Amino acid sequence: MRIIRKAAVLGLIAAAGFAAAAAQAADDPIATRQAIMSSVGAAAGLGGGMMKGEIDYSPAAGKAAIATMQAAALSYGDFFPEGSDQGETGATAAIWENPDGFAGELAKFAAATTSAMEASGKSGPADIEAFKAAFGPVLGSCKSCHETYRKQN
Amino acid sequence: MKKAVIALLVLALLAAGIGWVLSAPTRMSEAEAAALKAGDPAKGELVFWAGGCASCHAEKGAKGDDLLKLGGGLRLDTPFGVFVAPNISSSETDGIGAWSLEDFANAMTHGTSPDGKNLYPAFPYTSYARMTGGDLGDLYAFLQSLPAVDGKAADHELGFPFNIRRGLGLWKRIFLDTDPVILDPVSREEVDLALWQRGRYLVEGPGHCGECHTRRDLAGGLVLDEWLGGAPAPTGEGTIPNITPVEGGFGSWSDADIAYYLESGFTPDYDSVGGEMVHVQENMARLPASDREAIAAYLKAIPPVSK
């Protein structure tokens, strides 16, 4: 009984945590989308480093990079509400002026990550060649979106 | 009193006369023109990518073979007004198909059109003026081999005084200079001089990197003391970065990082290229690896600009 209560309390705490995170996301979409994009940058750094041979390849690391990209691709577009073009953001006005174009770029990103997930199976792409084939197209989708939808820097 | 008025009038006329003479569009000398010869279109293709012609003269968003259809039309919305890239396809009526090599070279190096008008420096002849006659001949041959595209582009939309082409003649006298910007490699002990000079040629000449990466003064001239030190974006939002070897900034990029960025579009920390630089990077990726290494060698050995 006591254990159950403890679990319930823990569950509540966890739920509260999620709720708080969600509330924070709703309050500060710029911070949230930047956090997502920094996870994309870290995954690209891991994957790119392995492709260049600077980091030893392992299937688990390959899968971590791909799965991170997949999570980002599916969630990223939810954090561009009206009005969030103001503030410290690299997002261009084109995101809100041409939402279909932006959605199209996100769809390309998601299509590349979904294929990569399918190719990586349960334990990740077996070797670096398999990883390159899966991850290359994911990296290829970065700049076609950044060309129009991110401010120059 | 009457005498004074007449004297003033004479002076004003004289000043106007001198201004008129100084603002006249210039051309190559006869000797320079005679030395030109139409070159090899295959070599000209590399010059074409190095020069980034398609970035403005092809249709916005063009990829692949569409980059070779140079009908113009791209609008550059700048603080001086809107410049519209003209048709430079091989169409004889709407493009430059009827231009002689000399006409082409005068546009590229003197900013002067075949009918003797000053061209606006949105067309970066201030950089192209540093190109060799050989490269101009090759580029001309390549451009003439590309498809003709019908239709003239719209006119520029400029306010006073920028709408007076004649005035550009004076501007060119001040800002059109074919000398190298950076005379010698700096801030590095061992430099492969031939590689560095090749990099300088690409960056200061056809690549016209300084046109965006260097700040402009109120008259629209590049501030050469801050060469490649970064600037507000001339079109669109954001800023163009400082690409001098400055500590805490671009100086942390190695030669290999710079060459890899130009090849792949990824920075050392795997951010991707964006904005107008996407075109530039994709053009640079078409050059031989040695050219990307040359650009890196040059950028690593120029004066750092700290601001």
Short mmCIF file of C-alpha atoms in Angstrom, two decimals:
data_model
loop_
_atom_site.label_atom_id
_atom_site.label_comp_id
_atom_site.label_asym_id
_atom_site.label_seq_id
_atom_site.Cartn_x
_atom_site.Cartn_y
_atom_site.Cartn_z
CA MET A 1 0.00 0.00 0.00
CA ARG A 2 2.69 2.33 1.07
CA ILE A 3 4.67 1.43 -2.05
CA ILE A 4 1.72 2.16 -4.23
CA ARG A 5 1.24 5.51 -2.57
CA LYS A 6 4.90 6.30 -3.08
CA ALA A 7 4.64 5.39 -6.73
CA ALA A 8 1.57 7.54 -7.08
CA VAL A 9 3.37 10.46 -5.50
CA LEU A 10 6.35 9.94 -7.74
CA GLY A 11 4.02 9.72 -10.69
CA LEU A 12 2.40 12.97 -9.68
CA ILE A 13 5.75 14.62 -9.33
CA ALA A 14 6.76 13.36 -12.74
CA ALA A 15 3.47 14.53 -14.23
CA ALA A 16 3.92 17.91 -12.58
CA GLY A 17 7.40 18.03 -14.04
CA PHE A 18 6.09 17.34 -17.52
CA ALA A 19 3.35 19.89 -17.03
CA ALA A 20 5.91 22.45 -15.91
CA ALA A 21 8.09 21.68 -18.92
CA ALA A 22 5.09 21.96 -21.19
CA ALA A 23 4.08 25.24 -19.56
CA GLN A 24 7.60 26.53 -20.00
CA ALA A 25 7.55 25.51 -23.64
CA ALA A 26 4.29 27.32 -24.18
CA ASP A 27 5.64 30.38 -22.40
CA ASP A 28 8.93 30.47 -24.18
CA PRO A 29 8.77 28.79 -27.57
CA ILE A 30 11.99 30.47 -28.64
CA ALA A 31 13.97 28.85 -25.80
CA THR A 32 12.35 25.48 -26.54
CA ARG A 33 13.02 25.47 -30.25
CA GLN A 34 16.58 26.62 -29.65
CA ALA A 35 17.09 23.74 -27.22
CA ILE A 36 15.77 21.34 -29.85
CA MET A 37 18.06 22.81 -32.48
CA SER A 38 21.06 22.57 -30.20
CA SER A 39 20.30 18.85 -29.80
CA VAL A 40 20.24 18.67 -33.61
CA GLY A 41 23.64 20.39 -33.70
CA ALA A 42 25.03 17.93 -31.14
CA ALA A 43 23.66 14.96 -33.10
CA ALA A 44 25.12 16.38 -36.32
CA GLY A 45 28.45 16.83 -34.55
CA LEU A 46 28.42 13.21 -33.37
CA GLY A 47 27.30 11.82 -36.73
CA GLY A 48 29.52 14.11 -38.76
CA GLY A 49 32.50 13.37 -36.55
CA MET A 50 32.02 9.64 -37.14
CA MET A 51 31.57 10.17 -40.89
CA LYS A 52 34.82 12.14 -41.01
CA GLY A 53 36.56 9.44 -38.95
CA GLU A 54 37.29 11.78 -36.05
CA ILE A 55 35.12 9.72 -33.70
CA ASP A 56 35.10 5.90 -33.72
CA TYR A 57 31.88 4.53 -35.10
CA SER A 58 29.52 2.44 -32.99
CA PRO A 59 25.99 1.38 -33.96
CA ALA A 60 24.60 2.67 -30.63
CA ALA A 61 26.11 6.11 -31.22
CA GLY A 62 24.81 6.04 -34.78
CA LYS A 63 21.33 5.27 -33.58
CA ALA A 64 21.51 7.98 -30.90
CA ALA A 65 22.35 10.56 -33.56
CA ILE A 66 19.55 9.41 -35.85
CA ALA A 67 16.94 9.13 -33.08
CA THR A 68 17.77 12.62 -31.82
CA MET A 69 17.23 13.98 -35.33
CA GLN A 70 13.95 12.09 -35.61
CA ALA A 71 12.61 13.50 -32.32
CA ALA A 72 13.60 17.00 -33.40
CA ALA A 73 12.11 16.67 -36.86
CA LEU A 74 8.74 15.60 -35.46
CA SER A 75 8.53 18.24 -32.73
CA TYR A 76 10.41 21.28 -33.99
CA GLY A 77 7.62 22.79 -36.04
CA ASP A 78 5.32 23.04 -33.00
CA PHE A 79 7.27 25.90 -31.45
CA PHE A 80 6.69 28.70 -33.95
CA PRO A 81 3.43 30.29 -32.73
CA GLU A 82 2.36 33.69 -34.05
CA GLY A 83 4.31 36.44 -32.31
CA SER A 84 7.38 34.32 -31.64
CA ASP A 85 9.21 36.08 -34.45
CA GLN A 86 10.00 38.79 -31.89
CA GLY A 87 12.95 38.48 -29.50
CA GLU A 88 16.32 36.81 -29.62
CA THR A 89 15.68 34.52 -32.52
CA GLY A 90 17.39 33.45 -35.71
CA ALA A 91 14.05 32.65 -37.31
CA THR A 92 13.24 34.76 -40.37
CA ALA A 93 9.89 36.40 -41.04
CA ALA A 94 9.51 33.98 -43.96
CA ILE A 95 8.42 31.25 -41.50
CA TRP A 96 5.20 33.13 -40.79
CA GLU A 97 4.85 34.67 -44.24
CA ASN A 98 5.16 31.34 -46.01
CA PRO A 99 4.06 28.67 -43.52
CA ASP A 100 3.51 26.09 -46.26
CA GLY A 101 7.07 26.50 -47.47
CA PHE A 102 8.40 26.09 -43.94
CA ALA A 103 6.19 23.05 -43.35
CA GLY A 104 7.55 21.59 -46.59
CA GLU A 105 11.12 21.93 -45.35
CA LEU A 106 10.18 20.31 -42.02
CA ALA A 107 8.51 17.49 -43.94
CA LYS A 108 11.72 16.90 -45.91
CA PHE A 109 13.68 16.80 -42.65
CA ALA A 110 11.17 14.34 -41.12
CA ALA A 111 11.16 12.14 -44.25
CA ALA A 112 14.96 11.88 -44.10
CA THR A 113 14.99 11.02 -40.39
CA THR A 114 12.16 8.50 -40.74
CA SER A 115 14.04 6.65 -43.48
CA ALA A 116 17.17 6.75 -41.38
CA MET A 117 15.29 5.29 -38.40
CA GLU A 118 13.95 2.49 -40.57
CA ALA A 119 17.43 1.78 -41.89
CA SER A 120 18.97 1.71 -38.44
CA GLY A 121 16.81 -1.10 -37.03
CA LYS A 122 16.87 -2.07 -33.39
CA SER A 123 20.53 -1.58 -32.66
CA GLY A 124 21.63 1.06 -35.14
CA PRO A 125 23.32 0.95 -38.58
CA ALA A 126 25.79 -1.94 -38.51
CA ASP A 127 28.79 -0.09 -39.90
CA ILE A 128 29.94 3.36 -40.89
CA GLU A 129 28.98 2.86 -44.53
CA ALA A 130 25.42 1.99 -43.56
CA PHE A 131 25.38 4.97 -41.24
CA LYS A 132 26.59 7.34 -43.95
CA ALA A 133 23.87 6.13 -46.30
CA ALA A 134 21.21 6.74 -43.65
CA PHE A 135 22.55 9.94 -42.08
CA GLY A 136 23.83 11.76 -45.16
CA PRO A 137 20.36 12.74 -46.39
CA VAL A 138 19.44 13.94 -42.89
CA LEU A 139 22.41 16.34 -42.91
CA GLY A 140 21.47 17.34 -46.44
CA SER A 141 18.16 18.74 -45.26
CA CYS A 142 19.77 21.34 -42.94
CA LYS A 143 20.77 23.95 -45.44
CA SER A 144 17.76 23.85 -47.70
CA CYS A 145 15.75 25.08 -44.71
CA HIS A 146 18.43 27.43 -43.36
CA GLU A 147 18.74 29.09 -46.75
CA THR A 148 15.36 30.76 -46.38
CA TYR A 149 14.13 30.35 -42.84
CA ARG A 150 17.09 31.33 -40.72
CA LYS A 151 18.62 34.78 -40.48
CA GLN A 152 22.09 35.15 -41.91
CA ASN A 153 24.89 34.93 -39.41
CA MET B 1 27.92 93.04 -59.16
CA LYS B 2 27.11 91.92 -62.67
CA LYS B 3 30.71 90.82 -63.04
CA ALA B 4 30.52 88.75 -59.88
CA VAL B 5 27.38 86.99 -61.11
CA ILE B 6 29.03 86.23 -64.42
CA ALA B 7 32.15 84.97 -62.66
CA LEU B 8 30.02 82.67 -60.50
CA LEU B 9 28.15 81.39 -63.53
CA VAL B 10 31.41 80.69 -65.32
CA LEU B 11 32.73 78.85 -62.27
CA ALA B 12 29.56 76.80 -61.97
CA LEU B 13 29.70 75.88 -65.64
CA LEU B 14 33.35 74.95 -65.28
CA ALA B 15 32.59 72.73 -62.27
CA ALA B 16 29.73 71.11 -64.13
CA GLY B 17 32.01 70.56 -67.11
CA ILE B 18 34.70 68.95 -64.98
CA GLY B 19 32.08 66.84 -63.22
CA TRP B 20 30.71 65.75 -66.58
CA VAL B 21 34.14 64.72 -67.80
CA LEU B 22 35.05 62.92 -64.57
CA SER B 23 31.75 61.05 -64.47
CA ALA B 24 32.15 59.68 -68.01
CA PRO B 25 32.10 55.88 -68.19
CA THR B 26 35.61 54.52 -68.72
CA ARG B 27 36.72 51.67 -70.96
CA MET B 28 39.72 49.41 -71.41
CA SER B 29 42.65 50.80 -73.35
CA GLU B 30 43.05 49.65 -76.95
CA ALA B 31 46.07 47.58 -75.96
CA GLU B 32 44.13 45.82 -73.19
CA ALA B 33 41.23 45.14 -75.52
CA ALA B 34 43.55 43.83 -78.24
CA ALA B 35 45.07 41.36 -75.77
CA LEU B 36 41.68 39.72 -75.08
CA LYS B 37 40.81 36.49 -76.77
CA ALA B 38 37.78 34.25 -76.49
CA GLY B 39 38.78 31.26 -74.44
CA ASP B 40 37.82 27.76 -73.49
CA PRO B 41 34.22 27.27 -72.34
CA ALA B 42 35.18 24.26 -70.21
CA LYS B 43 37.61 26.36 -68.17
CA GLY B 44 35.06 29.16 -68.24
CA GLU B 45 32.59 26.96 -66.38
CA LEU B 46 34.87 26.93 -63.33
CA VAL B 47 35.21 30.70 -63.55
CA PHE B 48 31.42 30.88 -63.75
CA TRP B 49 31.02 29.00 -60.45
CA ALA B 50 33.88 30.90 -58.81
CA GLY B 51 32.18 34.15 -59.83
CA GLY B 52 28.77 33.14 -58.50
CA CYS B 53 26.99 34.49 -61.61
CA ALA B 54 24.01 32.17 -61.21
CA SER B 55 23.33 33.28 -57.63
CA CYS B 56 21.83 36.51 -58.94
CA HIS B 57 21.18 35.93 -62.64
CA ALA B 58 19.39 32.55 -62.46
CA GLU B 59 15.84 32.29 -61.19
CA LYS B 60 15.48 32.40 -57.40
CA GLY B 61 15.67 28.90 -55.96
CA ALA B 62 17.07 27.40 -59.16
CA LYS B 63 18.95 24.11 -58.81
CA GLY B 64 20.86 21.90 -61.24
CA ASP B 65 20.63 22.83 -64.92
CA ASP B 66 18.25 25.68 -64.14
CA LEU B 67 21.27 27.51 -62.71
CA LEU B 68 22.46 27.88 -66.31
CA LYS B 69 19.34 29.79 -67.41
CA LEU B 70 20.44 33.34 -66.77
CA GLY B 71 17.28 35.33 -67.44
CA GLY B 72 17.76 37.55 -64.38
CA GLY B 73 14.92 39.02 -62.38
CA LEU B 74 16.22 38.51 -58.85
CA ARG B 75 15.42 41.56 -56.72
CA LEU B 76 18.10 42.81 -54.35
CA ASP B 77 16.37 44.99 -51.79
CA THR B 78 19.16 47.21 -50.43
CA PRO B 79 19.40 50.49 -48.51
CA PHE B 80 20.02 52.22 -51.87
CA GLY B 81 16.86 50.84 -53.45
CA VAL B 82 15.86 47.69 -55.30
CA PHE B 83 18.30 46.38 -57.90
CA VAL B 84 16.93 43.85 -60.37
CA ALA B 85 19.46 41.43 -61.86
CA PRO B 86 19.39 41.69 -65.66
CA ASN B 87 19.19 38.94 -68.27
CA ILE B 88 22.74 37.82 -69.08
CA SER B 89 21.73 34.78 -71.10
CA SER B 90 22.92 34.37 -74.68
CA SER B 91 19.69 35.90 -76.04
CA GLU B 92 20.77 38.49 -78.64
CA THR B 93 17.82 40.77 -77.97
CA ASP B 94 17.24 40.39 -74.22
CA GLY B 95 20.56 39.11 -72.91
CA ILE B 96 24.21 39.58 -73.79
CA GLY B 97 24.34 37.33 -76.88
CA ALA B 98 25.15 40.29 -79.12
CA TRP B 99 27.99 41.53 -76.91
CA SER B 100 31.58 41.30 -78.15
CA LEU B 101 34.25 39.99 -75.80
CA GLU B 102 35.43 43.58 -75.42
CA ASP B 103 31.91 44.69 -74.44
CA PHE B 104 31.83 41.92 -71.86
CA ALA B 105 35.28 42.77 -70.48
CA ASN B 106 34.35 46.45 -70.20
CA ALA B 107 31.27 45.55 -68.18
CA MET B 108 33.23 43.19 -65.94
CA THR B 109 36.23 45.41 -65.27
CA HIS B 110 35.02 48.98 -65.83
CA GLY B 111 31.33 48.71 -64.98
CA THR B 112 30.50 50.18 -68.37
CA SER B 113 27.81 48.84 -70.69
CA PRO B 114 28.27 48.45 -74.47
CA ASP B 115 26.12 51.54 -75.06
CA GLY B 116 28.39 53.57 -72.79
CA LYS B 117 26.41 53.74 -69.55
CA ASN B 118 27.70 53.30 -66.04
CA LEU B 119 26.53 50.06 -64.43
CA TYR B 120 25.47 49.88 -60.79
CA PRO B 121 27.98 48.22 -58.48
CA ALA B 122 25.29 45.80 -57.23
CA PHE B 123 26.95 43.98 -60.13
CA PRO B 124 30.28 43.47 -58.35
CA TYR B 125 32.63 44.75 -61.04
CA THR B 126 34.65 46.38 -58.26
CA SER B 127 35.82 42.80 -57.55
CA TYR B 128 35.62 41.38 -61.07
CA ALA B 129 37.95 44.18 -62.19
CA ARG B 130 40.76 42.12 -60.60
CA MET B 131 40.13 39.14 -62.89
CA THR B 132 42.68 38.10 -65.48
CA GLY B 133 42.08 38.55 -69.19
CA GLY B 134 42.37 34.79 -69.57
CA ASP B 135 39.56 34.12 -67.10
CA LEU B 136 37.37 36.78 -68.74
CA GLY B 137 37.88 35.17 -72.15
CA ASP B 138 37.05 31.72 -70.80
CA LEU B 139 33.99 32.99 -68.94
CA TYR B 140 32.76 34.81 -72.04
CA ALA B 141 33.06 31.62 -74.08
CA PHE B 142 31.13 29.66 -71.44
CA LEU B 143 28.34 32.25 -71.10
CA GLN B 144 27.87 32.34 -74.87
CA SER B 145 27.44 28.55 -74.83
CA LEU B 146 24.49 28.71 -72.39
CA PRO B 147 20.83 28.74 -73.43
CA ALA B 148 19.13 31.95 -74.53
CA VAL B 149 16.35 33.04 -72.18
CA ASP B 150 13.71 35.42 -73.55
CA GLY B 151 12.46 38.48 -71.73
CA LYS B 152 14.21 41.48 -70.24
CA ALA B 153 14.26 41.84 -66.47
CA ALA B 154 12.42 44.77 -64.87
CA ASP B 155 14.15 48.11 -64.25
CA HIS B 156 15.87 48.95 -60.98
CA GLU B 157 13.74 50.87 -58.47
CA LEU B 158 16.01 53.58 -57.11
CA GLY B 159 15.37 56.98 -55.59
CA PHE B 160 17.32 60.21 -56.10
CA PRO B 161 20.32 60.56 -56.31
CA PHE B 162 21.02 56.87 -56.90
CA ASN B 163 18.89 56.83 -60.04
CA ILE B 164 21.38 59.04 -61.91
CA ARG B 165 23.74 56.66 -63.69
CA ARG B 166 26.08 59.40 -64.74
CA GLY B 167 26.92 60.10 -61.09
CA LEU B 168 28.30 56.58 -60.77
CA GLY B 169 31.22 57.68 -62.92
CA LEU B 170 32.44 59.74 -59.98
CA TRP B 171 31.76 56.87 -57.61
CA LYS B 172 33.86 54.57 -59.78
CA ARG B 173 36.74 57.04 -59.78
CA ILE B 174 36.82 56.79 -56.00
CA PHE B 175 35.99 53.12 -55.41
CA LEU B 176 36.98 51.15 -58.51
CA ASP B 177 40.53 50.00 -57.84
CA THR B 178 42.14 46.93 -59.35
CA ASP B 179 45.02 46.73 -56.88
CA PRO B 180 44.98 43.81 -54.43
CA VAL B 181 43.41 44.69 -51.08
CA ILE B 182 45.91 42.70 -49.05
CA LEU B 183 49.41 42.98 -50.44
CA ASP B 184 51.18 40.24 -48.50
CA PRO B 185 50.28 37.41 -46.15
CA VAL B 186 50.21 38.47 -42.50
CA SER B 187 50.10 36.99 -39.01
CA ARG B 188 51.48 33.62 -39.96
CA GLU B 189 54.95 32.21 -40.08
CA GLU B 190 54.84 29.70 -42.88
CA VAL B 191 52.74 30.52 -45.89
CA ASP B 192 52.72 28.80 -49.26
CA LEU B 193 52.84 32.03 -51.22
CA ALA B 194 51.53 30.64 -54.50
CA LEU B 195 48.56 29.04 -52.70
CA TRP B 196 47.88 32.24 -50.75
CA GLN B 197 47.96 34.32 -53.94
CA ARG B 198 45.55 31.93 -55.65
CA GLY B 199 43.27 32.34 -52.63
CA ARG B 200 43.60 36.10 -52.81
CA TYR B 201 42.69 36.06 -56.48
CA LEU B 202 39.58 33.96 -55.83
CA VAL B 203 38.43 35.94 -52.78
CA GLU B 204 39.22 39.48 -53.97
CA GLY B 205 38.44 38.85 -57.64
CA PRO B 206 35.82 36.48 -59.04
CA GLY B 207 34.55 35.24 -55.63
CA HIS B 208 33.74 38.86 -54.69
CA CYS B 209 33.57 37.85 -51.00
CA GLY B 210 34.36 41.39 -49.85
CA GLU B 211 31.17 42.75 -51.39
CA CYS B 212 29.10 41.30 -48.53
CA HIS B 213 31.68 40.47 -45.86
CA THR B 214 33.07 44.03 -45.73
CA ARG B 215 31.22 46.99 -44.29
CA ARG B 216 30.27 49.86 -46.61
CA ASP B 217 30.41 53.57 -45.91
CA LEU B 218 27.55 55.98 -46.56
CA ALA B 219 28.56 56.35 -50.19
CA GLY B 220 28.39 52.58 -50.65
CA GLY B 221 32.14 52.10 -50.91
CA LEU B 222 33.82 49.23 -49.07
CA VAL B 223 35.71 50.20 -45.91
CA LEU B 224 38.96 48.49 -46.87
CA ASP B 225 40.54 49.00 -43.44
CA GLU B 226 37.96 46.52 -42.19
CA TRP B 227 38.35 44.09 -45.10
CA LEU B 228 36.20 40.97 -44.55
CA GLY B 229 35.45 42.13 -41.01
CA GLY B 230 31.71 41.50 -41.30
CA ALA B 231 28.77 43.78 -42.04
CA PRO B 232 25.02 44.11 -41.76
CA ALA B 233 23.40 41.95 -44.44
CA PRO B 234 22.99 44.12 -47.57
CA THR B 235 19.71 42.37 -48.31
CA GLY B 236 17.39 40.50 -45.98
CA GLU B 237 17.78 40.01 -42.26
CA GLY B 238 20.81 39.44 -40.08
CA THR B 239 24.51 40.05 -40.37
CA ILE B 240 27.32 38.77 -42.56
CA PRO B 241 30.09 37.36 -40.37
CA ASN B 242 33.64 38.51 -39.83
CA ILE B 243 35.87 36.02 -41.70
CA THR B 244 39.21 37.44 -40.66
CA PRO B 245 41.41 35.32 -38.32
CA VAL B 246 40.19 37.10 -35.22
CA GLU B 247 40.64 35.57 -31.77
CA GLY B 248 37.46 34.25 -30.21
CA GLY B 249 35.85 34.13 -33.66
CA PHE B 250 36.74 32.90 -37.10
CA GLY B 251 40.38 32.61 -36.02
CA SER B 252 39.51 29.34 -34.31
CA TRP B 253 38.72 27.71 -37.67
CA SER B 254 41.61 25.70 -39.09
CA ASP B 255 42.49 25.68 -42.79
CA ALA B 256 40.82 22.28 -43.01
CA ASP B 257 37.68 23.61 -41.27
CA ILE B 258 37.35 26.41 -43.83
CA ALA B 259 37.92 24.12 -46.79
CA TYR B 260 35.45 21.56 -45.38
CA TYR B 261 32.82 24.25 -44.83
CA LEU B 262 33.14 25.41 -48.44
CA GLU B 263 32.86 21.81 -49.61
CA SER B 264 30.09 20.52 -47.33
CA GLY B 265 28.32 23.54 -45.86
CA PHE B 266 29.06 22.52 -42.27
CA THR B 267 30.87 24.65 -39.72
CA PRO B 268 33.35 23.01 -37.31
CA ASP B 269 30.55 22.60 -34.75
CA TYR B 270 28.18 21.25 -37.38
CA ASP B 271 25.97 24.22 -37.81
CA SER B 272 24.94 24.39 -41.43
CA VAL B 273 25.42 27.16 -43.94
CA GLY B 274 22.34 29.38 -44.39
CA GLY B 275 20.95 32.37 -46.23
CA GLU B 276 22.63 33.63 -49.38
CA MET B 277 25.82 31.82 -48.40
CA VAL B 278 24.14 28.56 -49.43
CA HIS B 279 24.59 29.54 -53.09
CA VAL B 280 28.14 30.62 -52.48
CA GLN B 281 29.02 27.39 -50.71
CA GLU B 282 27.43 25.24 -53.41
CA ASN B 283 29.42 27.16 -56.02
CA MET B 284 32.66 26.73 -54.10
CA ALA B 285 31.95 23.00 -53.78
CA ARG B 286 32.23 22.77 -57.58
CA LEU B 287 35.79 24.11 -57.62
CA PRO B 288 38.85 21.88 -57.34
CA ALA B 289 39.82 21.08 -53.72
CA SER B 290 43.03 23.04 -54.20
CA ASP B 291 41.00 26.23 -54.72
CA ARG B 292 39.12 25.73 -51.45
CA GLU B 293 42.48 25.17 -49.74
CA ALA B 294 43.79 28.35 -51.36
CA ILE B 295 40.84 30.36 -50.04
CA ALA B 296 41.48 28.93 -46.57
CA ALA B 297 45.21 29.76 -46.78
CA TYR B 298 44.37 33.34 -47.73
CA LEU B 299 41.72 33.84 -45.04
CA LYS B 300 44.10 32.54 -42.37
CA ALA B 301 46.78 35.08 -43.31
CA ILE B 302 45.02 38.44 -43.61
CA PRO B 303 44.84 41.18 -40.96
CA PRO B 304 42.33 40.30 -38.22
CA VAL B 305 39.55 42.85 -37.81
CA SER B 306 38.40 43.16 -34.19
CA LYS B 307 35.37 45.23 -33.44
#
